[in-house]
């Protein structure tokens, strides 16, 4: 039976299965990493046998980067295995949009000699252009292979896999499973940089947001410290892997796990409250910022209660109430209002209001009416001498917003979920995907937005975060890790139906498919025991701060 394939505006009919790789010009095959086939991401060796529209993907496409990065991790893991067969490594996402190579064996430390050896081995593997062969095996066969090779981490997650088969990749006798499509052969891995970053290494790789090039390295010691603290705590409670989280839920139970995670948030709030109390004579503005879906609103409310318990009486102000109308906002590259820009805020009015409040004057604050698309009169406030103001919004840490307030009067808090969770040693979960799931659930719950609507806005949100937010983290006085290790098991029942409702023909189906692949490994969890003041309630509903 014949079928038609449309590629680059040209249609051609075939009467046999044809791989995507066969459709590509010979001289450009290595320029592509994957392809969309009827809006579903496929590897280049995928064989088409039905009417289809094919879109080859380069490194400027986000879905292609996922395939490339997974393939790069495979090659790096293979290089370490070839050189140090008894050394276990673990990948994680780290500073400067890099992948971190963690050396798990006690006493083994990274050094320049190891860097050179691994670099040479990766180059050798890439130059050899070895095929990456995908083998479909049963879960039982996969378990046997994992046991033979000592892959205890992969064995632990296998029991939670809903499918009956595993797609193992084999390259010159090295087996691994990367939970992703891979490139056809090692010769496709043309761009990477291995950097010494004791006690391990960093792998820099191309990013779609930089046009398929490797971005400049920018160290972030504060971010790195928080990631390490997050991982150390997760290891203590057995929540640094998906299998560990599932086991904790199954053995300790929902109530204990929820309370354990909430206790950590309470402890961080207590530490922060003490720091602010110690500097009470100087602090006038408590600035709270972070990327989308970090839990800023709930955090600001909980911080206010923490400070009240210490005899400090702050007021809370949302920076969102200072948005200009769309007609007054700056335009982005596409000529649309750029609502992520700091210049979309009335900076002059904000500064004047803050100065007046600090000086003891009564101020009528604005309130942004999103239905009208403009500001209307809001609360009238006056604060007592010495009481601080909590300001919350994505630009709260940007000194341009508060130029009239001396730096020593500002206490800056950066909030974001900083997770270090792995499916197995070679497959880390994306911190960004965690926030995206939060936003999908929240937007549906409180704004009636479909998953497709949220996904359509996400690239613009991410672009704004890189431009305006992440650079402010390193100048903060305190970083609050809003990650709750139980949240993905809770989110699963809310997010999966939203993602499953996205049609296969939708341009957002590839993202939905990736998120569902991640969530499916978590056991579900009852959320009835989640406290009403939990940051999680900001996304799933039932927050005691809903009307505050």
Short mmCIF file of C-alpha atoms in Angstrom, two decimals:
data_model
loop_
_atom_site.label_atom_id
_atom_site.label_comp_id
_atom_site.label_asym_id
_atom_site.label_seq_id
_atom_site.Cartn_x
_atom_site.Cartn_y
_atom_site.Cartn_z
CA UNK A 1 0.00 0.00 0.00
CA UNK A 2 1.49 3.33 -1.02
CA UNK A 3 1.73 6.43 1.18
CA UNK A 4 2.85 10.04 0.78
CA UNK A 5 5.53 11.90 2.72
CA UNK A 6 5.74 15.67 2.67
CA UNK A 7 9.18 17.14 3.38
CA UNK A 8 10.29 20.75 2.91
CA UNK A 9 7.18 21.54 0.88
CA UNK A 10 7.64 18.61 -1.50
CA UNK A 11 5.48 15.49 -1.47
CA UNK A 12 6.64 12.07 -2.63
CA UNK A 13 4.87 8.72 -2.72
CA UNK A 14 6.48 5.49 -1.45
CA UNK A 15 5.40 1.84 -1.53
CA UNK A 16 7.81 0.59 1.18
CA UNK A 17 8.89 1.68 4.64
CA UNK A 18 11.42 4.49 4.53
CA UNK A 19 13.56 5.84 7.36
CA UNK A 20 13.77 9.57 8.03
CA UNK A 21 17.51 9.38 7.43
CA UNK A 22 16.91 8.16 3.88
CA UNK A 23 14.81 11.23 3.18
CA UNK A 24 17.58 13.68 4.08
CA UNK A 25 20.25 14.90 1.63
CA UNK A 26 23.45 12.91 2.13
CA UNK A 27 25.57 16.02 2.56
CA UNK A 28 23.31 17.44 5.29
CA UNK A 29 22.47 14.35 7.32
CA UNK A 30 24.72 15.29 10.22
CA UNK A 31 23.10 18.73 10.42
CA UNK A 32 19.91 17.18 11.76
CA UNK A 33 19.40 15.51 15.12
CA UNK A 34 15.79 14.33 15.09
CA UNK A 35 12.54 15.03 13.25
CA UNK A 36 8.89 15.69 13.85
CA UNK A 37 6.64 13.24 12.08
CA UNK A 38 3.06 14.50 12.18
CA UNK A 39 4.12 16.61 15.18
CA UNK A 40 5.60 13.67 17.08
CA UNK A 41 9.36 13.70 17.73
CA UNK A 42 11.11 10.68 16.20
CA UNK A 43 14.70 9.59 15.91
CA UNK A 44 16.28 9.73 12.45
CA UNK A 45 16.22 5.94 12.06
CA UNK A 46 12.45 5.82 12.54
CA UNK A 47 10.73 4.12 9.58
CA UNK A 48 7.63 5.76 8.11
CA UNK A 49 4.91 3.62 6.53
CA UNK A 50 1.96 6.02 6.45
CA UNK A 51 1.00 9.47 5.14
CA UNK A 52 3.15 11.91 7.02
CA UNK A 53 4.58 15.41 7.15
CA UNK A 54 8.22 15.38 8.20
CA UNK A 55 10.11 18.31 9.73
CA UNK A 56 13.85 17.67 10.26
CA UNK A 57 15.15 19.31 13.45
CA UNK A 58 18.47 21.07 13.97
CA UNK A 59 20.14 22.18 17.19
CA UNK A 60 18.16 25.42 17.10
CA UNK A 61 15.04 23.43 18.02
CA UNK A 62 14.36 22.61 21.69
CA UNK A 63 13.13 19.08 20.94
CA UNK A 64 16.31 18.36 19.01
CA UNK A 65 18.42 19.58 21.94
CA UNK A 66 16.77 17.00 24.19
CA UNK A 67 17.82 14.25 21.79
CA UNK A 68 21.32 15.66 21.41
CA UNK A 69 21.90 16.12 25.14
CA UNK A 70 20.73 12.56 25.91
CA UNK A 71 23.02 11.22 23.16
CA UNK A 72 25.93 13.24 24.56
CA UNK A 73 25.33 11.81 28.02
CA UNK A 74 25.38 8.32 26.47
CA UNK A 75 28.75 8.99 24.81
CA UNK A 76 30.26 10.50 27.98
CA UNK A 77 29.03 7.57 30.09
CA UNK A 78 30.50 5.19 27.50
CA UNK A 79 33.86 6.99 27.62
CA UNK A 80 34.01 6.74 31.41
CA UNK A 81 33.02 3.08 31.24
CA UNK A 82 35.77 2.34 28.72
CA UNK A 83 38.43 4.11 30.78
CA UNK A 84 37.24 3.43 34.31
CA UNK A 85 34.92 0.39 34.18
CA UNK A 86 34.55 0.19 37.97
CA UNK A 87 33.85 3.91 38.48
CA UNK A 88 30.22 4.92 38.88
CA UNK A 89 29.17 8.37 37.69
CA UNK A 90 25.96 10.32 38.04
CA UNK A 91 24.69 13.12 35.82
CA UNK A 92 22.81 16.15 37.13
CA UNK A 93 21.84 19.57 35.79
CA UNK A 94 24.01 22.33 37.16
CA UNK A 95 25.32 25.87 36.71
CA UNK A 96 25.42 27.69 33.38
CA UNK A 97 22.93 25.28 31.79
CA UNK A 98 25.47 22.46 31.99
CA UNK A 99 25.31 18.78 32.82
CA UNK A 100 27.40 17.85 35.86
CA UNK A 101 29.39 14.61 35.98
CA UNK A 102 29.52 13.48 39.61
CA UNK A 103 32.06 10.80 40.57
CA UNK A 104 30.29 8.49 43.04
CA UNK A 105 33.15 6.33 44.25
CA UNK A 106 34.65 7.58 47.57
CA UNK A 107 38.19 8.86 47.24
CA UNK A 108 38.03 9.44 43.47
CA UNK A 109 38.43 13.09 42.52
CA UNK A 110 38.47 14.82 39.16
CA UNK A 111 41.73 16.31 37.94
CA UNK A 112 43.33 17.56 34.76
CA UNK A 113 44.79 14.15 33.88
CA UNK A 114 41.35 12.54 34.04
CA UNK A 115 39.87 15.42 32.02
CA UNK A 116 42.40 14.91 29.23
CA UNK A 117 41.90 11.13 29.13
CA UNK A 118 38.10 11.38 29.03
CA UNK A 119 38.23 14.12 26.40
CA UNK A 120 40.45 11.99 24.17
CA UNK A 121 38.16 8.97 24.58
CA UNK A 122 35.04 10.99 23.73
CA UNK A 123 36.81 12.38 20.65
CA UNK A 124 37.80 8.85 19.64
CA UNK A 125 34.23 7.57 20.00
CA UNK A 126 32.84 10.51 18.03
CA UNK A 127 35.43 10.22 15.26
CA UNK A 128 34.74 6.49 14.90
CA UNK A 129 31.09 7.34 14.14
CA UNK A 130 29.89 4.20 15.89
CA UNK A 131 26.24 3.25 15.33
CA UNK A 132 23.83 3.60 18.24
CA UNK A 133 21.65 0.52 17.88
CA UNK A 134 18.28 0.43 19.58
CA UNK A 135 17.18 -2.97 20.89
CA UNK A 136 13.67 -3.63 22.14
CA UNK A 137 13.83 -6.09 25.03
CA UNK A 138 11.36 -7.28 27.64
CA UNK A 139 11.50 -5.86 31.15
CA UNK A 140 12.73 -9.27 32.30
CA UNK A 141 15.58 -9.22 29.79
CA UNK A 142 16.43 -5.65 30.74
CA UNK A 143 16.56 -6.68 34.40
CA UNK A 144 18.98 -9.50 33.54
CA UNK A 145 21.26 -7.10 31.62
CA UNK A 146 21.13 -4.57 34.47
CA UNK A 147 22.10 -7.21 37.03
CA UNK A 148 24.99 -8.47 34.90
CA UNK A 149 26.40 -4.96 34.56
CA UNK A 150 25.73 -3.82 38.11
CA UNK A 151 23.15 -1.20 37.08
CA UNK A 152 21.34 -1.26 40.43
CA UNK A 153 19.99 2.25 39.83
CA UNK A 154 18.25 1.19 36.60
CA UNK A 155 16.99 -1.99 38.25
CA UNK A 156 15.37 0.01 41.06
CA UNK A 157 13.21 2.11 38.70
CA UNK A 158 12.30 -0.79 36.37
CA UNK A 159 9.52 -2.01 38.71
CA UNK A 160 7.71 1.31 38.26
CA UNK A 161 7.83 1.22 34.47
CA UNK A 162 4.27 0.79 33.12
CA UNK A 163 5.42 -0.55 29.73
CA UNK A 164 6.41 -4.18 29.22
CA UNK A 165 9.47 -3.47 27.08
CA UNK A 166 12.63 -1.35 27.24
CA UNK A 167 14.47 0.32 24.36
CA UNK A 168 18.11 -0.34 25.24
CA UNK A 169 20.83 1.27 23.15
CA UNK A 170 23.99 -0.64 22.27
CA UNK A 171 27.16 1.04 21.02
CA UNK A 172 30.19 -1.16 20.44
CA UNK A 173 29.18 -3.44 23.32
CA UNK A 174 28.23 -0.66 25.74
CA UNK A 175 24.56 -0.75 26.83
CA UNK A 176 22.56 2.11 28.33
CA UNK A 177 19.01 3.42 28.48
CA UNK A 178 18.53 7.18 28.27
CA UNK A 179 14.71 7.56 28.34
CA UNK A 180 14.96 9.49 25.08
CA UNK A 181 15.50 9.20 21.37
CA UNK A 182 19.16 9.18 20.41
CA UNK A 183 21.05 10.17 17.27
CA UNK A 184 21.88 7.43 14.73
CA UNK A 185 25.61 7.33 15.50
CA UNK A 186 28.29 8.93 17.64
CA UNK A 187 29.50 11.09 14.75
CA UNK A 188 26.54 13.42 15.31
CA UNK A 189 28.03 14.64 18.60
CA UNK A 190 30.04 17.50 17.14
CA UNK A 191 29.65 20.17 19.83
CA UNK A 192 30.52 19.78 23.49
CA UNK A 193 33.01 21.05 26.07
CA UNK A 194 34.20 19.14 29.10
CA UNK A 195 35.21 21.45 31.94
CA UNK A 196 36.95 20.57 35.21
CA UNK A 197 34.64 21.55 38.08
CA UNK A 198 35.83 19.79 41.22
CA UNK A 199 34.92 17.38 42.58
CA UNK A 200 33.54 16.44 39.14
CA UNK A 201 33.20 17.78 35.62
CA UNK A 202 30.77 19.97 33.70
CA UNK A 203 29.57 19.20 30.18
CA UNK A 204 28.65 22.25 28.12
CA UNK A 205 26.41 21.55 25.16
CA UNK A 206 24.48 23.51 22.51
CA UNK A 207 21.24 25.23 23.47
CA UNK A 208 18.30 26.11 21.26
CA UNK A 209 17.99 29.54 22.87
CA UNK A 210 21.52 30.35 21.67
CA UNK A 211 20.84 29.20 18.11
CA UNK A 212 22.33 25.74 18.54
CA UNK A 213 25.65 27.02 19.89
CA UNK A 214 27.27 26.39 23.27
CA UNK A 215 26.58 29.39 25.52
CA UNK A 216 29.36 31.21 27.31
CA UNK A 217 30.16 29.67 30.68
CA UNK A 218 28.99 31.69 33.67
CA UNK A 219 29.81 30.36 37.11
CA UNK A 220 27.12 30.65 39.78
CA UNK A 221 28.53 29.64 43.18
CA UNK A 222 25.33 30.48 45.09
CA UNK A 223 23.23 28.36 42.74
CA UNK A 224 25.79 25.55 42.94
CA UNK A 225 25.74 25.63 46.76
CA UNK A 226 21.94 25.43 46.87
CA UNK A 227 21.92 22.50 44.44
CA UNK A 228 24.43 20.66 46.62
CA UNK A 229 22.38 21.33 49.75
CA UNK A 230 19.26 20.12 47.95
CA UNK A 231 20.94 16.89 46.89
CA UNK A 232 22.49 16.28 50.33
CA UNK A 233 19.08 16.63 52.00
CA UNK A 234 17.37 14.46 49.38
CA UNK A 235 19.92 11.70 49.97
CA UNK A 236 19.31 11.81 53.73
CA UNK A 237 15.56 11.21 53.29
CA UNK A 238 15.91 8.87 50.28
CA UNK A 239 14.39 11.33 47.80
CA UNK A 240 17.26 11.86 45.36
CA UNK A 241 15.83 9.36 42.86
CA UNK A 242 12.35 8.60 41.55
CA UNK A 243 12.59 5.06 42.90
CA UNK A 244 13.67 6.45 46.28
CA UNK A 245 10.68 8.81 46.40
CA UNK A 246 8.33 5.98 45.47
CA UNK A 247 9.84 3.69 48.12
CA UNK A 248 9.55 6.40 50.78
CA UNK A 249 5.86 6.86 49.97
CA UNK A 250 5.25 3.10 50.02
CA UNK A 251 7.10 2.49 53.30
CA UNK A 252 6.79 5.67 55.37
CA UNK A 253 3.41 6.67 53.96
CA UNK A 254 1.93 9.89 52.61
CA UNK A 255 1.57 11.70 55.93
CA UNK A 256 5.14 11.20 57.11
CA UNK A 257 6.66 12.12 53.74
CA UNK A 258 4.55 15.28 53.42
CA UNK A 259 5.38 16.39 56.95
CA UNK A 260 9.06 15.65 56.42
CA UNK A 261 9.22 17.90 53.37
CA UNK A 262 7.11 20.63 54.97
CA UNK A 263 9.36 20.58 58.04
CA UNK A 264 12.29 21.46 55.82
CA UNK A 265 10.40 24.47 54.43
CA UNK A 266 9.52 25.53 57.97
CA UNK A 267 13.17 25.30 59.01
CA UNK A 268 14.30 27.45 56.09
CA UNK A 269 11.66 30.06 56.95
CA UNK A 270 12.88 30.08 60.53
CA UNK A 271 16.49 30.58 59.39
CA UNK A 272 15.43 33.42 57.10
CA UNK A 273 13.34 35.03 59.82
CA UNK A 274 16.33 35.03 62.17
CA UNK A 275 18.57 36.65 59.54
CA UNK A 276 16.06 39.44 58.98
CA UNK A 277 15.53 39.91 62.71
CA UNK A 278 19.29 40.23 63.19
CA UNK A 279 19.33 43.08 60.65
CA UNK A 280 16.03 44.60 61.71
CA UNK A 281 17.47 48.10 62.22
CA UNK A 282 18.54 48.30 58.56
CA UNK A 283 16.00 46.25 56.60
CA UNK A 284 13.22 48.34 55.01
CA UNK A 285 12.53 46.34 51.86
CA UNK A 286 12.42 42.54 51.75
CA UNK A 287 12.65 41.77 48.04
CA UNK A 288 11.35 38.37 46.89
CA UNK A 289 11.92 37.22 43.31
CA UNK A 290 12.23 34.04 41.32
CA UNK A 291 11.23 32.43 38.03
CA UNK A 292 7.68 31.51 37.09
CA UNK A 293 5.87 29.02 39.36
CA UNK A 294 8.42 29.18 42.13
CA UNK A 295 5.75 29.80 44.78
CA UNK A 296 6.53 33.46 45.40
CA UNK A 297 3.03 34.44 46.58
CA UNK A 298 2.64 31.70 49.20
CA UNK A 299 6.23 32.19 50.32
CA UNK A 300 5.71 35.93 50.82
CA UNK A 301 2.61 35.24 52.92
CA UNK A 302 4.39 32.64 55.04
CA UNK A 303 7.39 34.92 55.50
CA UNK A 304 5.05 37.64 56.75
CA UNK A 305 3.63 35.24 59.38
CA UNK A 306 7.15 34.17 60.38
CA UNK A 307 8.15 37.79 60.93
CA UNK A 308 4.94 38.59 62.82
CA UNK A 309 5.86 35.80 65.24
CA UNK A 310 9.09 37.71 65.92
CA UNK A 311 7.37 41.01 66.61
CA UNK A 312 8.11 42.38 63.13
CA UNK A 313 5.02 43.69 61.32
CA UNK A 314 5.64 43.81 57.57
CA UNK A 315 3.19 44.65 54.84
CA UNK A 316 3.18 42.79 51.51
CA UNK A 317 3.02 44.48 48.12
CA UNK A 318 2.84 42.80 44.72
CA UNK A 319 4.94 44.40 42.02
CA UNK A 320 2.40 43.15 39.46
CA UNK A 321 0.10 46.00 40.55
CA UNK A 322 2.57 48.45 38.98
CA UNK A 323 2.25 47.15 35.43
CA UNK A 324 1.63 49.74 32.78
CA UNK A 325 -1.18 49.27 30.28
CA UNK A 326 -0.26 47.20 27.23
CA UNK A 327 -0.16 50.34 25.10
CA UNK A 328 2.60 51.76 27.32
CA UNK A 329 4.68 48.58 27.52
CA UNK A 330 7.90 48.14 25.50
CA UNK A 331 7.69 45.85 22.49
CA UNK A 332 9.57 42.59 22.00
CA UNK A 333 11.32 41.42 18.82
CA UNK A 334 7.97 40.40 17.33
CA UNK A 335 6.41 43.80 17.99
CA UNK A 336 4.22 42.52 20.83
CA UNK A 337 4.00 44.03 24.35
CA UNK A 338 6.92 42.64 26.36
CA UNK A 339 5.29 41.95 29.73
CA UNK A 340 8.45 40.24 31.02
CA UNK A 341 10.48 43.45 30.72
CA UNK A 342 11.17 45.56 33.80
CA UNK A 343 10.21 48.55 31.66
CA UNK A 344 6.65 47.21 31.59
CA UNK A 345 6.45 48.45 35.21
CA UNK A 346 5.91 52.02 36.39
CA UNK A 347 9.29 52.24 38.11
CA UNK A 348 8.94 55.92 39.08
CA UNK A 349 5.60 55.39 40.81
CA UNK A 350 6.87 52.29 42.59
CA UNK A 351 9.93 54.10 43.96
CA UNK A 352 7.84 57.06 45.09
CA UNK A 353 5.35 54.80 46.89
CA UNK A 354 8.12 52.86 48.65
CA UNK A 355 9.93 56.01 49.80
CA UNK A 356 6.71 57.57 51.05
CA UNK A 357 5.78 54.45 53.01
CA UNK A 358 9.25 54.19 54.58
CA UNK A 359 8.98 57.86 55.56
CA UNK A 360 5.77 57.15 57.45
CA UNK A 361 3.31 58.68 55.01
CA UNK A 362 -0.07 57.19 54.10
CA UNK A 363 -0.07 55.97 50.51
CA UNK A 364 -2.82 54.89 48.14
CA UNK A 365 -1.35 51.93 46.29
CA UNK A 366 -2.43 51.00 42.77
CA UNK A 367 -4.07 47.70 41.90
CA UNK A 368 -3.78 46.24 38.44
CA UNK A 369 -7.14 45.16 37.05
CA UNK A 370 -6.37 42.42 34.56
CA UNK A 371 -9.91 42.54 33.17
CA UNK A 372 -9.58 46.26 32.32
CA UNK A 373 -5.92 45.95 31.40
CA UNK A 374 -4.88 48.88 33.57
CA UNK A 375 -4.40 50.19 37.10
CA UNK A 376 -7.21 51.22 39.47
CA UNK A 377 -7.03 52.67 43.01
CA UNK A 378 -6.06 50.08 45.60
CA UNK A 379 -5.41 49.95 49.35
CA UNK A 380 -4.46 52.92 51.47
CA UNK A 381 -1.55 51.94 53.72
CA UNK A 382 0.68 53.44 56.36
CA UNK A 383 3.39 51.55 58.23
CA UNK A 384 4.94 52.12 61.61
CA UNK A 385 8.52 53.32 61.86
CA UNK A 386 10.95 50.46 61.34
CA UNK A 387 8.45 47.99 59.90
CA UNK A 388 9.60 46.46 56.60
CA UNK A 389 7.81 46.06 53.27
CA UNK A 390 7.79 42.71 51.48
CA UNK A 391 7.79 43.25 47.73
CA UNK A 392 7.22 40.24 45.50
CA UNK A 393 7.60 39.84 41.74
CA UNK A 394 9.98 38.65 39.06
CA UNK A 395 11.93 41.94 39.11
CA UNK A 396 12.08 42.43 42.87
CA UNK A 397 15.85 41.83 43.04
CA UNK A 398 16.66 44.17 40.16
CA UNK A 399 18.15 47.35 41.62
CA UNK A 400 16.64 49.34 38.74
CA UNK A 401 13.25 48.82 40.38
CA UNK A 402 14.33 50.28 43.73
CA UNK A 403 16.89 52.94 42.85
CA UNK A 404 15.63 55.30 45.56
CA UNK A 405 16.24 52.78 48.35
CA UNK A 406 19.84 52.42 49.65
CA UNK A 407 21.29 48.93 49.16
CA UNK A 408 21.85 48.38 52.89
CA UNK A 409 18.08 48.83 53.42
CA UNK A 410 17.22 45.96 51.06
CA UNK A 411 17.22 42.25 51.97
CA UNK A 412 17.06 40.13 48.83
CA UNK A 413 15.49 36.67 48.72
CA UNK A 414 15.63 34.46 45.62
CA UNK A 415 13.10 31.63 45.50
CA UNK A 416 13.01 28.69 43.08
CA UNK A 417 12.58 24.91 43.21
CA UNK A 418 16.13 23.54 43.15
CA UNK A 419 15.73 19.81 42.62
CA UNK A 420 18.39 17.16 42.20
CA UNK A 421 16.29 14.12 41.31
CA UNK A 422 17.35 11.34 38.94
CA UNK A 423 15.43 8.57 37.23
CA UNK A 424 18.72 6.71 37.43
CA UNK A 425 22.39 7.70 37.58
CA UNK A 426 22.56 8.66 33.90
CA UNK A 427 19.16 10.38 33.62
CA UNK A 428 18.45 13.51 35.69
CA UNK A 429 15.06 15.21 35.81
CA UNK A 430 14.78 18.76 34.52
CA UNK A 431 14.22 21.50 37.12
CA UNK A 432 12.52 23.56 34.41
CA UNK A 433 10.04 20.77 33.65
CA UNK A 434 9.10 20.70 37.32
CA UNK A 435 8.12 24.39 37.19
CA UNK A 436 6.29 23.89 33.91
CA UNK A 437 4.14 21.15 35.48
CA UNK A 438 3.37 23.48 38.40
CA UNK A 439 2.28 26.18 35.98
CA UNK A 440 0.15 23.83 33.86
CA UNK A 441 -1.79 22.72 36.93
CA UNK A 442 -2.11 26.24 38.38
CA UNK A 443 -3.20 27.86 35.10
CA UNK A 444 -5.94 25.29 34.64
CA UNK A 445 -7.09 25.47 38.26
CA UNK A 446 -7.18 29.23 38.68
CA UNK A 447 -7.25 30.71 35.17
CA UNK A 448 -9.17 28.11 33.20
CA UNK A 449 -6.29 27.90 30.73
CA UNK A 450 -5.75 24.74 28.72
CA UNK A 451 -2.39 22.99 28.73
CA UNK A 452 -1.84 24.17 25.15
CA UNK A 453 -2.34 27.80 26.17
CA UNK A 454 0.24 27.48 28.95
CA UNK A 455 2.71 25.67 26.70
CA UNK A 456 2.34 28.33 24.02
CA UNK A 457 3.42 31.03 26.50
CA UNK A 458 6.25 29.06 28.10
CA UNK A 459 9.04 29.89 25.58
CA UNK A 460 8.41 33.61 26.11
CA UNK A 461 8.41 33.13 29.88
CA UNK A 462 11.72 31.25 29.72
CA UNK A 463 13.25 33.91 27.51
CA UNK A 464 12.31 36.57 30.05
CA UNK A 465 13.76 34.50 32.90
CA UNK A 466 17.15 34.24 31.23
CA UNK A 467 17.14 37.95 30.47
CA UNK A 468 15.83 39.36 33.73
CA UNK A 469 15.83 36.88 36.60
CA UNK A 470 18.64 34.33 36.80
CA UNK A 471 21.40 36.93 36.87
CA UNK A 472 19.94 38.38 40.09
CA UNK A 473 20.24 35.12 42.06
CA UNK A 474 23.95 35.53 42.78
CA UNK A 475 23.39 38.90 44.47
CA UNK A 476 20.73 37.61 46.87
CA UNK A 477 21.05 37.51 50.66
CA UNK A 478 19.12 34.25 50.96
CA UNK A 479 18.05 31.52 48.52
CA UNK A 480 14.85 29.67 49.41
CA UNK A 481 14.54 26.25 47.80
CA UNK A 482 10.81 25.86 47.16
CA UNK A 483 11.11 22.24 46.01
CA UNK A 484 8.92 19.75 47.85
CA UNK A 485 10.08 16.20 47.19
CA UNK A 486 6.52 14.85 47.36
CA UNK A 487 5.11 17.26 44.79
CA UNK A 488 5.45 15.28 41.55
CA UNK A 489 3.54 12.29 42.98
CA UNK A 490 0.83 14.79 44.01
CA UNK A 491 0.94 16.68 40.70
CA UNK A 492 0.67 13.48 38.67
CA UNK A 493 -3.11 13.14 39.01
CA UNK A 494 -3.63 16.79 38.06
CA UNK A 495 -1.12 17.09 35.22
CA UNK A 496 -1.52 13.78 33.39
CA UNK A 497 -5.12 14.38 32.22
CA UNK A 498 -4.20 17.89 31.02
CA UNK A 499 -1.26 16.58 29.03
CA UNK A 500 -3.15 13.55 27.69
CA UNK A 501 -5.85 15.86 26.33
CA UNK A 502 -3.39 17.48 23.91
CA UNK A 503 -4.04 16.18 20.41
CA UNK A 504 -1.24 14.34 18.61
CA UNK A 505 -1.56 16.86 15.79
CA UNK A 506 -0.87 19.75 18.15
CA UNK A 507 2.53 21.47 17.91
CA UNK A 508 2.71 21.11 21.72
CA UNK A 509 2.31 17.33 21.70
CA UNK A 510 6.09 16.64 21.80
CA UNK A 511 6.44 18.59 25.06
CA UNK A 512 3.35 16.91 26.51
CA UNK A 513 4.73 13.51 25.58
CA UNK A 514 8.06 14.30 27.29
CA UNK A 515 6.37 15.44 30.50
CA UNK A 516 4.12 12.37 30.59
CA UNK A 517 7.18 10.14 30.16
CA UNK A 518 8.62 11.74 33.28
CA UNK A 519 5.49 11.64 35.43
CA UNK A 520 4.58 8.04 34.64
CA UNK A 521 7.39 6.69 36.85
CA UNK A 522 6.02 8.29 40.03
CA UNK A 523 3.48 6.51 42.18
CA UNK A 524 0.40 8.61 42.80
CA UNK A 525 -0.12 10.31 46.16
CA UNK A 526 -3.16 11.54 48.08
CA UNK A 527 -3.01 15.31 48.60
CA UNK A 528 -5.60 15.52 51.39
CA UNK A 529 -2.81 15.73 53.98
CA UNK A 530 -1.04 18.66 52.28
CA UNK A 531 -1.30 21.57 54.77
CA UNK A 532 -3.44 24.56 53.80
CA UNK A 533 -0.43 26.88 54.16
CA UNK A 534 1.82 24.68 52.02
CA UNK A 535 3.46 26.21 48.99
CA UNK A 536 1.96 23.28 47.05
CA UNK A 537 -1.53 24.67 47.64
CA UNK A 538 -0.68 27.65 45.43
CA UNK A 539 -0.85 25.27 42.47
CA UNK A 540 -3.39 22.58 43.38
CA UNK A 541 -5.82 24.79 45.31
CA UNK A 542 -7.04 24.86 48.90
CA UNK A 543 -4.60 27.49 50.14
CA UNK A 544 -5.47 29.41 53.29
CA UNK A 545 -3.87 32.42 51.57
CA UNK A 546 -6.24 32.39 48.60
CA UNK A 547 -7.97 35.60 49.62
CA UNK A 548 -5.01 37.32 51.30
#
